[in-house]
């Protein structure tokens, strides 16, 4: 009898724990209903990050029109840390952040923006600074007290197996859930342990699905370092895993870096053309990816600003249905993605991977779209016809983007 009672109590306790866990996970899923948009410090500042630099980028985010276009986060990446104080509280480098992170968060919030920060699930970060292993609760509370809205959690120096990764990410997600503030979690283990299968359950709003992207369209044979084309190839297969609150993250936008010195420039990252940057914007948007600029927002050419702030393209990325575009065609020359939208429209992206301009004709029925559609070219900002197909020329490495409305 007693045994049965004990068992019953244990069962009820387990059920309650499960309910709490599910509730926490689904709550965490609400933190990024559409893919997060912002600017991240790594490519441009790396170890030269500073309070002044971050403030200037926040100013530029607003004055350039990027904030208006939807870019809301300023993400502080690695190299901000100054160790721990005598109570083991993590602290910023006092030379780089003389006013502290709370003051910076207040500043960023006063501009209507949000602030992200960075740590790692090991004793040290990728760049060798103090990280959060075994200090998860403490650091989550510190981040909350500063007013942090997002944590990018890296995986350098941590064991290779998946079980440990899941535990370490879940531990931090739970700590963030208990911190008293809504702080989204970005999982960054470079796709090595197929995070699309477990990262959302571990409490992540997004997960990097590949290694660090370099500022290059394509890698030369045998050259290491991820290119835009490599990331697209892999991420194109992962559409089923993304949805509101949990996104595949193919890494930062290289748009406007033009091979600038820094982390994006090594391993062949010598820069892209404006056509290729425009393609990255189209492809990231059709794949419902986080849109995280990494260029110098203070000095943007009109072309780059136009690419980053194209409202019609951003609307595809941010569509509330939250579907990652499905790659319906992938051959030697073409990739064609199809993304259903909340109002019943469909977005399509047509990528010419060839090194020469190409003519093409796309019959919508081959993409599963029946009947005639009003065709809107989202880069030309023009309606280009009502038809059941589209015929035209696509430049080398260009990605055309259309919104189709059934007629
Ligand atoms: C890893 C991440 C990068 C960046 C650096 C910082 O390489 O993948 O995005 O955060 O660490 O050290």
PDB file of C-alpha atoms in Angstrom, residues 17-311:
ATOM      1  CA  UNK A  17       8.042  18.543 -13.506  1.00  0.00           C
ATOM      2  CA  UNK A  18       7.265  17.656 -17.123  1.00  0.00           C
ATOM      3  CA  UNK A  19       4.438  20.224 -17.246  1.00  0.00           C
ATOM      4  CA  UNK A  20       6.759  22.905 -15.804  1.00  0.00           C
ATOM      5  CA  UNK A  21       9.473  21.996 -18.333  1.00  0.00           C
ATOM      6  CA  UNK A  22       7.032  22.137 -21.262  1.00  0.00           C
ATOM      7  CA  UNK A  23       5.626  25.446 -20.028  1.00  0.00           C
ATOM      8  CA  UNK A  24       9.146  26.891 -19.725  1.00  0.00           C
ATOM      9  CA  UNK A  25      10.124  25.701 -23.199  1.00  0.00           C
ATOM     10  CA  UNK A  26       6.982  27.061 -24.825  1.00  0.00           C
ATOM     11  CA  UNK A  27       7.413  30.345 -22.944  1.00  0.00           C
ATOM     12  CA  UNK A  28      10.937  30.571 -24.284  1.00  0.00           C
ATOM     13  CA  UNK A  29       9.548  29.895 -27.777  1.00  0.00           C
ATOM     14  CA  UNK A  30       7.545  33.119 -27.490  1.00  0.00           C
ATOM     15  CA  UNK A  31      10.720  35.209 -27.255  1.00  0.00           C
ATOM     16  CA  UNK A  32      11.306  35.289 -31.021  1.00  0.00           C
ATOM     17  CA  UNK A  33       7.958  34.949 -32.817  1.00  0.00           C
ATOM     18  CA  UNK A  34       9.659  36.156 -36.009  1.00  0.00           C
ATOM     19  CA  UNK A  35      13.392  35.831 -36.822  1.00  0.00           C
ATOM     20  CA  UNK A  36      15.401  38.291 -34.684  1.00  0.00           C
ATOM     21  CA  UNK A  37      16.858  41.273 -36.562  1.00  0.00           C
ATOM     22  CA  UNK A  38      19.813  43.337 -35.438  1.00  0.00           C
ATOM     23  CA  UNK A  39      23.503  44.119 -35.704  1.00  0.00           C
ATOM     24  CA  UNK A  40      26.295  42.001 -34.175  1.00  0.00           C
ATOM     25  CA  UNK A  41      29.707  43.286 -33.129  1.00  0.00           C
ATOM     26  CA  UNK A  42      31.926  40.335 -34.053  1.00  0.00           C
ATOM     27  CA  UNK A  43      32.759  40.882 -37.746  1.00  0.00           C
ATOM     28  CA  UNK A  44      33.496  44.569 -37.402  1.00  0.00           C
ATOM     29  CA  UNK A  45      34.914  45.088 -33.892  1.00  0.00           C
ATOM     30  CA  UNK A  46      35.990  41.602 -32.676  1.00  0.00           C
ATOM     31  CA  UNK A  47      38.359  42.225 -29.705  1.00  0.00           C
ATOM     32  CA  UNK A  48      38.233  45.989 -30.284  1.00  0.00           C
ATOM     33  CA  UNK A  49      34.671  46.128 -28.969  1.00  0.00           C
ATOM     34  CA  UNK A  50      33.964  49.066 -26.665  1.00  0.00           C
ATOM     35  CA  UNK A  51      31.167  50.969 -25.021  1.00  0.00           C
ATOM     36  CA  UNK A  52      31.803  53.878 -27.363  1.00  0.00           C
ATOM     37  CA  UNK A  53      31.693  51.694 -30.469  1.00  0.00           C
ATOM     38  CA  UNK A  54      28.482  49.955 -29.410  1.00  0.00           C
ATOM     39  CA  UNK A  55      26.826  53.296 -28.638  1.00  0.00           C
ATOM     40  CA  UNK A  56      27.821  54.672 -32.020  1.00  0.00           C
ATOM     41  CA  UNK A  57      26.340  51.619 -33.737  1.00  0.00           C
ATOM     42  CA  UNK A  58      23.114  52.017 -31.740  1.00  0.00           C
ATOM     43  CA  UNK A  59      22.967  55.672 -32.835  1.00  0.00           C
ATOM     44  CA  UNK A  60      23.624  54.664 -36.446  1.00  0.00           C
ATOM     45  CA  UNK A  61      21.025  51.907 -36.259  1.00  0.00           C
ATOM     46  CA  UNK A  62      18.427  54.597 -35.650  1.00  0.00           C
ATOM     47  CA  UNK A  63      19.776  57.424 -37.844  1.00  0.00           C
ATOM     48  CA  UNK A  64      20.368  55.132 -40.845  1.00  0.00           C
ATOM     49  CA  UNK A  65      16.767  53.904 -40.881  1.00  0.00           C
ATOM     50  CA  UNK A  66      17.804  50.343 -39.964  1.00  0.00           C
ATOM     51  CA  UNK A  67      15.773  50.419 -36.719  1.00  0.00           C
ATOM     52  CA  UNK A  68      12.762  51.704 -38.611  1.00  0.00           C
ATOM     53  CA  UNK A  69      13.203  48.804 -41.060  1.00  0.00           C
ATOM     54  CA  UNK A  70      12.981  46.319 -38.175  1.00  0.00           C
ATOM     55  CA  UNK A  71      16.558  45.830 -36.909  1.00  0.00           C
ATOM     56  CA  UNK A  72      16.032  45.956 -33.145  1.00  0.00           C
ATOM     57  CA  UNK A  73      18.939  44.172 -31.470  1.00  0.00           C
ATOM     58  CA  UNK A  74      22.448  45.355 -30.795  1.00  0.00           C
ATOM     59  CA  UNK A  75      24.324  42.116 -30.100  1.00  0.00           C
ATOM     60  CA  UNK A  76      27.553  42.412 -28.113  1.00  0.00           C
ATOM     61  CA  UNK A  77      29.666  39.410 -29.175  1.00  0.00           C
ATOM     62  CA  UNK A  78      32.831  37.995 -27.557  1.00  0.00           C
ATOM     63  CA  UNK A  79      35.643  40.002 -25.891  1.00  0.00           C
ATOM     64  CA  UNK A  80      33.537  42.227 -23.585  1.00  0.00           C
ATOM     65  CA  UNK A  81      34.406  40.330 -20.391  1.00  0.00           C
ATOM     66  CA  UNK A  82      36.768  41.444 -17.644  1.00  0.00           C
ATOM     67  CA  UNK A  83      36.687  38.308 -15.455  1.00  0.00           C
ATOM     68  CA  UNK A  84      34.798  37.926 -12.163  1.00  0.00           C
ATOM     69  CA  UNK A  85      34.711  40.120  -9.047  1.00  0.00           C
ATOM     70  CA  UNK A  86      35.426  38.819  -5.532  1.00  0.00           C
ATOM     71  CA  UNK A  87      31.843  37.503  -5.330  1.00  0.00           C
ATOM     72  CA  UNK A  88      32.260  35.649  -8.617  1.00  0.00           C
ATOM     73  CA  UNK A  89      29.967  38.006 -10.496  1.00  0.00           C
ATOM     74  CA  UNK A  90      30.957  38.294 -14.149  1.00  0.00           C
ATOM     75  CA  UNK A  91      32.132  41.829 -14.984  1.00  0.00           C
ATOM     76  CA  UNK A  92      32.893  43.711 -18.191  1.00  0.00           C
ATOM     77  CA  UNK A  93      36.407  44.848 -19.050  1.00  0.00           C
ATOM     78  CA  UNK A  94      36.507  48.221 -17.263  1.00  0.00           C
ATOM     79  CA  UNK A  95      38.694  49.766 -19.975  1.00  0.00           C
ATOM     80  CA  UNK A  96      36.346  48.764 -22.798  1.00  0.00           C
ATOM     81  CA  UNK A  97      33.117  49.429 -20.853  1.00  0.00           C
ATOM     82  CA  UNK A  98      33.944  52.121 -18.266  1.00  0.00           C
ATOM     83  CA  UNK A  99      30.267  52.847 -17.496  1.00  0.00           C
ATOM     84  CA  UNK A 100      29.322  49.170 -17.212  1.00  0.00           C
ATOM     85  CA  UNK A 101      26.817  47.146 -19.203  1.00  0.00           C
ATOM     86  CA  UNK A 102      23.733  48.332 -17.308  1.00  0.00           C
ATOM     87  CA  UNK A 103      24.362  51.920 -18.398  1.00  0.00           C
ATOM     88  CA  UNK A 104      24.909  50.725 -21.960  1.00  0.00           C
ATOM     89  CA  UNK A 105      21.676  48.681 -21.884  1.00  0.00           C
ATOM     90  CA  UNK A 106      19.814  51.751 -20.603  1.00  0.00           C
ATOM     91  CA  UNK A 107      21.270  53.767 -23.477  1.00  0.00           C
ATOM     92  CA  UNK A 108      20.355  51.129 -26.073  1.00  0.00           C
ATOM     93  CA  UNK A 109      16.843  50.771 -24.620  1.00  0.00           C
ATOM     94  CA  UNK A 110      16.379  54.552 -24.649  1.00  0.00           C
ATOM     95  CA  UNK A 111      16.769  54.351 -28.430  1.00  0.00           C
ATOM     96  CA  UNK A 112      13.961  51.784 -28.639  1.00  0.00           C
ATOM     97  CA  UNK A 113      16.472  48.972 -29.253  1.00  0.00           C
ATOM     98  CA  UNK A 114      17.332  45.742 -27.406  1.00  0.00           C
ATOM     99  CA  UNK A 115      20.704  44.545 -26.155  1.00  0.00           C
ATOM    100  CA  UNK A 116      22.221  41.100 -26.633  1.00  0.00           C
ATOM    101  CA  UNK A 117      25.339  39.721 -24.956  1.00  0.00           C
ATOM    102  CA  UNK A 118      27.617  36.723 -25.415  1.00  0.00           C
ATOM    103  CA  UNK A 119      28.968  33.867 -23.310  1.00  0.00           C
ATOM    104  CA  UNK A 120      30.050  30.255 -23.707  1.00  0.00           C
ATOM    105  CA  UNK A 121      29.143  26.863 -22.186  1.00  0.00           C
ATOM    106  CA  UNK A 122      32.703  26.234 -20.957  1.00  0.00           C
ATOM    107  CA  UNK A 123      35.153  28.001 -18.625  1.00  0.00           C
ATOM    108  CA  UNK A 124      36.428  30.268 -21.425  1.00  0.00           C
ATOM    109  CA  UNK A 125      34.906  31.730 -24.603  1.00  0.00           C
ATOM    110  CA  UNK A 126      36.192  31.146 -28.129  1.00  0.00           C
ATOM    111  CA  UNK A 127      38.423  34.201 -27.819  1.00  0.00           C
ATOM    112  CA  UNK A 128      39.643  33.066 -24.372  1.00  0.00           C
ATOM    113  CA  UNK A 129      37.570  35.317 -22.096  1.00  0.00           C
ATOM    114  CA  UNK A 130      35.633  34.383 -18.924  1.00  0.00           C
ATOM    115  CA  UNK A 131      32.573  32.232 -19.688  1.00  0.00           C
ATOM    116  CA  UNK A 132      29.589  30.793 -17.841  1.00  0.00           C
ATOM    117  CA  UNK A 133      30.031  27.046 -17.175  1.00  0.00           C
ATOM    118  CA  UNK A 134      28.943  26.344 -13.563  1.00  0.00           C
ATOM    119  CA  UNK A 135      27.918  29.997 -13.196  1.00  0.00           C
ATOM    120  CA  UNK A 136      24.729  29.729 -15.269  1.00  0.00           C
ATOM    121  CA  UNK A 137      22.260  30.918 -12.592  1.00  0.00           C
ATOM    122  CA  UNK A 138      24.595  33.641 -11.381  1.00  0.00           C
ATOM    123  CA  UNK A 139      25.380  34.969 -14.851  1.00  0.00           C
ATOM    124  CA  UNK A 140      21.750  34.791 -16.002  1.00  0.00           C
ATOM    125  CA  UNK A 141      20.777  36.897 -12.969  1.00  0.00           C
ATOM    126  CA  UNK A 142      23.580  39.351 -13.695  1.00  0.00           C
ATOM    127  CA  UNK A 143      22.502  39.651 -17.336  1.00  0.00           C
ATOM    128  CA  UNK A 144      18.892  40.200 -16.203  1.00  0.00           C
ATOM    129  CA  UNK A 145      19.971  42.873 -13.707  1.00  0.00           C
ATOM    130  CA  UNK A 146      21.794  44.693 -16.516  1.00  0.00           C
ATOM    131  CA  UNK A 147      18.698  44.607 -18.741  1.00  0.00           C
ATOM    132  CA  UNK A 148      20.006  42.145 -21.330  1.00  0.00           C
ATOM    133  CA  UNK A 149      17.417  40.836 -23.820  1.00  0.00           C
ATOM    134  CA  UNK A 150      19.310  38.049 -25.608  1.00  0.00           C
ATOM    135  CA  UNK A 151      22.250  35.742 -24.959  1.00  0.00           C
ATOM    136  CA  UNK A 152      24.396  34.225 -27.702  1.00  0.00           C
ATOM    137  CA  UNK A 153      25.804  31.093 -26.066  1.00  0.00           C
ATOM    138  CA  UNK A 154      28.863  29.647 -27.766  1.00  0.00           C
ATOM    139  CA  UNK A 155      30.419  26.189 -27.418  1.00  0.00           C
ATOM    140  CA  UNK A 156      34.215  26.553 -27.644  1.00  0.00           C
ATOM    141  CA  UNK A 157      36.097  24.477 -25.059  1.00  0.00           C
ATOM    142  CA  UNK A 158      33.111  22.194 -24.379  1.00  0.00           C
ATOM    143  CA  UNK A 159      32.955  18.405 -24.890  1.00  0.00           C
ATOM    144  CA  UNK A 160      32.054  17.107 -28.338  1.00  0.00           C
ATOM    145  CA  UNK A 161      29.148  14.815 -27.488  1.00  0.00           C
ATOM    146  CA  UNK A 162      25.534  15.856 -28.052  1.00  0.00           C
ATOM    147  CA  UNK A 163      24.274  14.802 -24.624  1.00  0.00           C
ATOM    148  CA  UNK A 164      26.537  17.301 -22.842  1.00  0.00           C
ATOM    149  CA  UNK A 165      25.647  20.061 -25.315  1.00  0.00           C
ATOM    150  CA  UNK A 166      21.917  19.538 -24.744  1.00  0.00           C
ATOM    151  CA  UNK A 167      22.421  19.599 -20.961  1.00  0.00           C
ATOM    152  CA  UNK A 168      24.603  22.695 -20.980  1.00  0.00           C
ATOM    153  CA  UNK A 169      22.259  24.656 -23.235  1.00  0.00           C
ATOM    154  CA  UNK A 170      19.196  23.571 -21.256  1.00  0.00           C
ATOM    155  CA  UNK A 171      20.915  24.567 -18.042  1.00  0.00           C
ATOM    156  CA  UNK A 172      21.511  28.072 -19.334  1.00  0.00           C
ATOM    157  CA  UNK A 173      18.018  28.329 -20.843  1.00  0.00           C
ATOM    158  CA  UNK A 174      16.514  27.354 -17.477  1.00  0.00           C
ATOM    159  CA  UNK A 175      18.737  29.844 -15.693  1.00  0.00           C
ATOM    160  CA  UNK A 176      17.544  32.566 -18.082  1.00  0.00           C
ATOM    161  CA  UNK A 177      13.933  31.509 -17.471  1.00  0.00           C
ATOM    162  CA  UNK A 178      14.512  31.936 -13.719  1.00  0.00           C
ATOM    163  CA  UNK A 179      16.358  35.231 -14.100  1.00  0.00           C
ATOM    164  CA  UNK A 180      13.290  37.432 -13.791  1.00  0.00           C
ATOM    165  CA  UNK A 181      13.686  38.871 -17.296  1.00  0.00           C
ATOM    166  CA  UNK A 182      12.789  37.676 -20.788  1.00  0.00           C
ATOM    167  CA  UNK A 183      16.149  36.803 -22.311  1.00  0.00           C
ATOM    168  CA  UNK A 184      16.175  34.889 -25.601  1.00  0.00           C
ATOM    169  CA  UNK A 185      18.895  32.273 -26.136  1.00  0.00           C
ATOM    170  CA  UNK A 186      20.899  31.867 -29.336  1.00  0.00           C
ATOM    171  CA  UNK A 187      22.587  28.467 -29.562  1.00  0.00           C
ATOM    172  CA  UNK A 188      25.974  28.536 -31.269  1.00  0.00           C
ATOM    173  CA  UNK A 189      27.563  25.106 -31.654  1.00  0.00           C
ATOM    174  CA  UNK A 190      27.995  25.505 -35.428  1.00  0.00           C
ATOM    175  CA  UNK A 191      25.534  22.765 -36.433  1.00  0.00           C
ATOM    176  CA  UNK A 192      27.995  20.094 -35.310  1.00  0.00           C
ATOM    177  CA  UNK A 193      25.463  18.153 -33.220  1.00  0.00           C
ATOM    178  CA  UNK A 194      22.418  18.655 -35.492  1.00  0.00           C
ATOM    179  CA  UNK A 195      20.908  21.278 -33.158  1.00  0.00           C
ATOM    180  CA  UNK A 196      17.792  21.534 -35.390  1.00  0.00           C
ATOM    181  CA  UNK A 197      16.727  18.280 -33.683  1.00  0.00           C
ATOM    182  CA  UNK A 198      17.041  19.491 -30.088  1.00  0.00           C
ATOM    183  CA  UNK A 199      17.859  23.199 -29.717  1.00  0.00           C
ATOM    184  CA  UNK A 200      14.247  24.407 -29.514  1.00  0.00           C
ATOM    185  CA  UNK A 201      13.503  21.888 -26.747  1.00  0.00           C
ATOM    186  CA  UNK A 202      16.634  22.996 -24.940  1.00  0.00           C
ATOM    187  CA  UNK A 203      15.169  26.529 -24.871  1.00  0.00           C
ATOM    188  CA  UNK A 204      16.918  28.147 -27.854  1.00  0.00           C
ATOM    189  CA  UNK A 205      15.180  30.702 -30.063  1.00  0.00           C
ATOM    190  CA  UNK A 206      17.656  30.052 -32.842  1.00  0.00           C
ATOM    191  CA  UNK A 207      20.618  27.855 -33.527  1.00  0.00           C
ATOM    192  CA  UNK A 208      23.571  28.290 -35.809  1.00  0.00           C
ATOM    193  CA  UNK A 209      23.299  25.473 -38.352  1.00  0.00           C
ATOM    194  CA  UNK A 210      26.869  25.809 -39.671  1.00  0.00           C
ATOM    195  CA  UNK A 211      30.330  27.132 -38.906  1.00  0.00           C
ATOM    196  CA  UNK A 212      31.321  30.809 -39.018  1.00  0.00           C
ATOM    197  CA  UNK A 213      30.358  32.418 -42.314  1.00  0.00           C
ATOM    198  CA  UNK A 214      33.114  34.246 -44.169  1.00  0.00           C
ATOM    199  CA  UNK A 215      32.662  37.234 -46.465  1.00  0.00           C
ATOM    200  CA  UNK A 216      32.751  35.176 -49.667  1.00  0.00           C
ATOM    201  CA  UNK A 217      30.252  33.906 -52.186  1.00  0.00           C
ATOM    202  CA  UNK A 218      32.031  30.640 -52.877  1.00  0.00           C
ATOM    203  CA  UNK A 219      35.065  28.819 -51.528  1.00  0.00           C
ATOM    204  CA  UNK A 220      37.900  27.948 -53.863  1.00  0.00           C
ATOM    205  CA  UNK A 221      38.436  24.165 -54.158  1.00  0.00           C
ATOM    206  CA  UNK A 222      39.823  22.874 -50.848  1.00  0.00           C
ATOM    207  CA  UNK A 223      39.599  26.275 -49.132  1.00  0.00           C
ATOM    208  CA  UNK A 224      38.225  26.125 -45.559  1.00  0.00           C
ATOM    209  CA  UNK A 225      35.798  28.731 -44.166  1.00  0.00           C
ATOM    210  CA  UNK A 226      32.075  28.734 -44.899  1.00  0.00           C
ATOM    211  CA  UNK A 227      30.849  30.637 -47.951  1.00  0.00           C
ATOM    212  CA  UNK A 228      27.366  32.005 -48.573  1.00  0.00           C
ATOM    213  CA  UNK A 229      26.750  29.239 -51.125  1.00  0.00           C
ATOM    214  CA  UNK A 230      27.839  26.473 -48.726  1.00  0.00           C
ATOM    215  CA  UNK A 231      25.561  27.696 -45.954  1.00  0.00           C
ATOM    216  CA  UNK A 232      22.623  28.008 -48.354  1.00  0.00           C
ATOM    217  CA  UNK A 233      23.230  24.470 -49.595  1.00  0.00           C
ATOM    218  CA  UNK A 234      22.952  23.026 -46.075  1.00  0.00           C
ATOM    219  CA  UNK A 235      20.258  25.321 -44.713  1.00  0.00           C
ATOM    220  CA  UNK A 236      18.071  24.672 -47.753  1.00  0.00           C
ATOM    221  CA  UNK A 237      17.491  21.156 -46.403  1.00  0.00           C
ATOM    222  CA  UNK A 238      16.462  22.304 -42.920  1.00  0.00           C
ATOM    223  CA  UNK A 239      13.193  24.116 -43.658  1.00  0.00           C
ATOM    224  CA  UNK A 240      11.066  21.663 -41.679  1.00  0.00           C
ATOM    225  CA  UNK A 241      12.824  22.520 -38.410  1.00  0.00           C
ATOM    226  CA  UNK A 242      12.127  26.264 -38.355  1.00  0.00           C
ATOM    227  CA  UNK A 243       8.979  27.977 -37.118  1.00  0.00           C
ATOM    228  CA  UNK A 244       7.774  30.800 -34.893  1.00  0.00           C
ATOM    229  CA  UNK A 245      10.075  30.960 -31.866  1.00  0.00           C
ATOM    230  CA  UNK A 246      12.730  28.614 -33.236  1.00  0.00           C
ATOM    231  CA  UNK A 247      14.858  29.421 -36.258  1.00  0.00           C
ATOM    232  CA  UNK A 248      17.772  28.032 -38.228  1.00  0.00           C
ATOM    233  CA  UNK A 249      20.549  30.624 -38.036  1.00  0.00           C
ATOM    234  CA  UNK A 250      22.909  30.618 -41.045  1.00  0.00           C
ATOM    235  CA  UNK A 251      25.042  33.313 -39.317  1.00  0.00           C
ATOM    236  CA  UNK A 252      25.490  37.041 -39.837  1.00  0.00           C
ATOM    237  CA  UNK A 253      24.836  39.050 -42.973  1.00  0.00           C
ATOM    238  CA  UNK A 254      28.150  39.825 -44.664  1.00  0.00           C
ATOM    239  CA  UNK A 255      26.423  42.650 -46.543  1.00  0.00           C
ATOM    240  CA  UNK A 256      28.627  45.724 -46.842  1.00  0.00           C
ATOM    241  CA  UNK A 257      31.772  44.252 -45.280  1.00  0.00           C
ATOM    242  CA  UNK A 258      33.602  44.192 -48.653  1.00  0.00           C
ATOM    243  CA  UNK A 259      36.400  42.039 -47.231  1.00  0.00           C
ATOM    244  CA  UNK A 260      37.105  44.418 -44.320  1.00  0.00           C
ATOM    245  CA  UNK A 261      39.830  43.124 -41.969  1.00  0.00           C
ATOM    246  CA  UNK A 262      38.600  40.907 -39.131  1.00  0.00           C
ATOM    247  CA  UNK A 263      37.033  37.508 -38.465  1.00  0.00           C
ATOM    248  CA  UNK A 264      34.952  37.466 -41.675  1.00  0.00           C
ATOM    249  CA  UNK A 265      38.015  38.190 -43.803  1.00  0.00           C
ATOM    250  CA  UNK A 266      40.165  35.162 -43.063  1.00  0.00           C
ATOM    251  CA  UNK A 267      39.913  31.799 -44.878  1.00  0.00           C
ATOM    252  CA  UNK A 268      39.233  33.468 -48.231  1.00  0.00           C
ATOM    253  CA  UNK A 269      36.767  36.092 -46.998  1.00  0.00           C
ATOM    254  CA  UNK A 270      37.892  38.719 -49.483  1.00  0.00           C
ATOM    255  CA  UNK A 271      34.428  40.186 -49.994  1.00  0.00           C
ATOM    256  CA  UNK A 272      31.438  39.959 -52.306  1.00  0.00           C
ATOM    257  CA  UNK A 273      29.871  42.119 -55.007  1.00  0.00           C
ATOM    258  CA  UNK A 274      26.711  44.138 -54.381  1.00  0.00           C
ATOM    259  CA  UNK A 275      24.767  41.608 -56.478  1.00  0.00           C
ATOM    260  CA  UNK A 276      26.011  38.840 -54.161  1.00  0.00           C
ATOM    261  CA  UNK A 277      25.168  40.859 -51.038  1.00  0.00           C
ATOM    262  CA  UNK A 278      21.695  41.457 -52.431  1.00  0.00           C
ATOM    263  CA  UNK A 279      21.455  37.703 -52.980  1.00  0.00           C
ATOM    264  CA  UNK A 280      22.401  37.033 -49.365  1.00  0.00           C
ATOM    265  CA  UNK A 281      19.589  39.346 -48.245  1.00  0.00           C
ATOM    266  CA  UNK A 282      17.090  37.551 -50.515  1.00  0.00           C
ATOM    267  CA  UNK A 283      18.230  34.074 -49.524  1.00  0.00           C
ATOM    268  CA  UNK A 284      18.332  34.785 -45.783  1.00  0.00           C
ATOM    269  CA  UNK A 285      14.835  36.278 -46.032  1.00  0.00           C
ATOM    270  CA  UNK A 286      13.268  33.448 -48.028  1.00  0.00           C
ATOM    271  CA  UNK A 287      14.842  31.037 -45.470  1.00  0.00           C
ATOM    272  CA  UNK A 288      13.244  32.971 -42.549  1.00  0.00           C
ATOM    273  CA  UNK A 289      16.703  33.510 -41.067  1.00  0.00           C
ATOM    274  CA  UNK A 290      17.654  35.936 -38.328  1.00  0.00           C
ATOM    275  CA  UNK A 291      18.806  39.094 -40.139  1.00  0.00           C
ATOM    276  CA  UNK A 292      21.946  40.151 -38.308  1.00  0.00           C
ATOM    277  CA  UNK A 293      23.945  42.858 -40.012  1.00  0.00           C
ATOM    278  CA  UNK A 294      27.643  43.003 -39.186  1.00  0.00           C
ATOM    279  CA  UNK A 295      28.944  45.927 -41.261  1.00  0.00           C
ATOM    280  CA  UNK A 296      29.883  49.413 -40.097  1.00  0.00           C
ATOM    281  CA  UNK A 297      26.449  51.009 -39.783  1.00  0.00           C
ATOM    282  CA  UNK A 298      28.104  54.406 -39.315  1.00  0.00           C
ATOM    283  CA  UNK A 299      29.507  54.388 -42.843  1.00  0.00           C
ATOM    284  CA  UNK A 300      27.084  52.690 -45.187  1.00  0.00           C
ATOM    285  CA  UNK A 301      26.890  53.359 -48.905  1.00  0.00           C
ATOM    286  CA  UNK A 302      23.415  54.080 -50.286  1.00  0.00           C
ATOM    287  CA  UNK A 303      23.512  50.716 -52.125  1.00  0.00           C
ATOM    288  CA  UNK A 304      24.163  48.771 -48.922  1.00  0.00           C
ATOM    289  CA  UNK A 305      21.498  50.682 -47.030  1.00  0.00           C
ATOM    290  CA  UNK A 306      19.049  49.922 -49.844  1.00  0.00           C
ATOM    291  CA  UNK A 307      19.875  46.214 -49.656  1.00  0.00           C
ATOM    292  CA  UNK A 308      19.622  45.972 -45.865  1.00  0.00           C
ATOM    293  CA  UNK A 309      16.411  47.994 -45.537  1.00  0.00           C
ATOM    294  CA  UNK A 310      14.303  46.655 -48.424  1.00  0.00           C
ATOM    295  CA  UNK A 311      10.937  46.609 -46.660  1.00  0.00           C
TER     296      UNK A 311
END
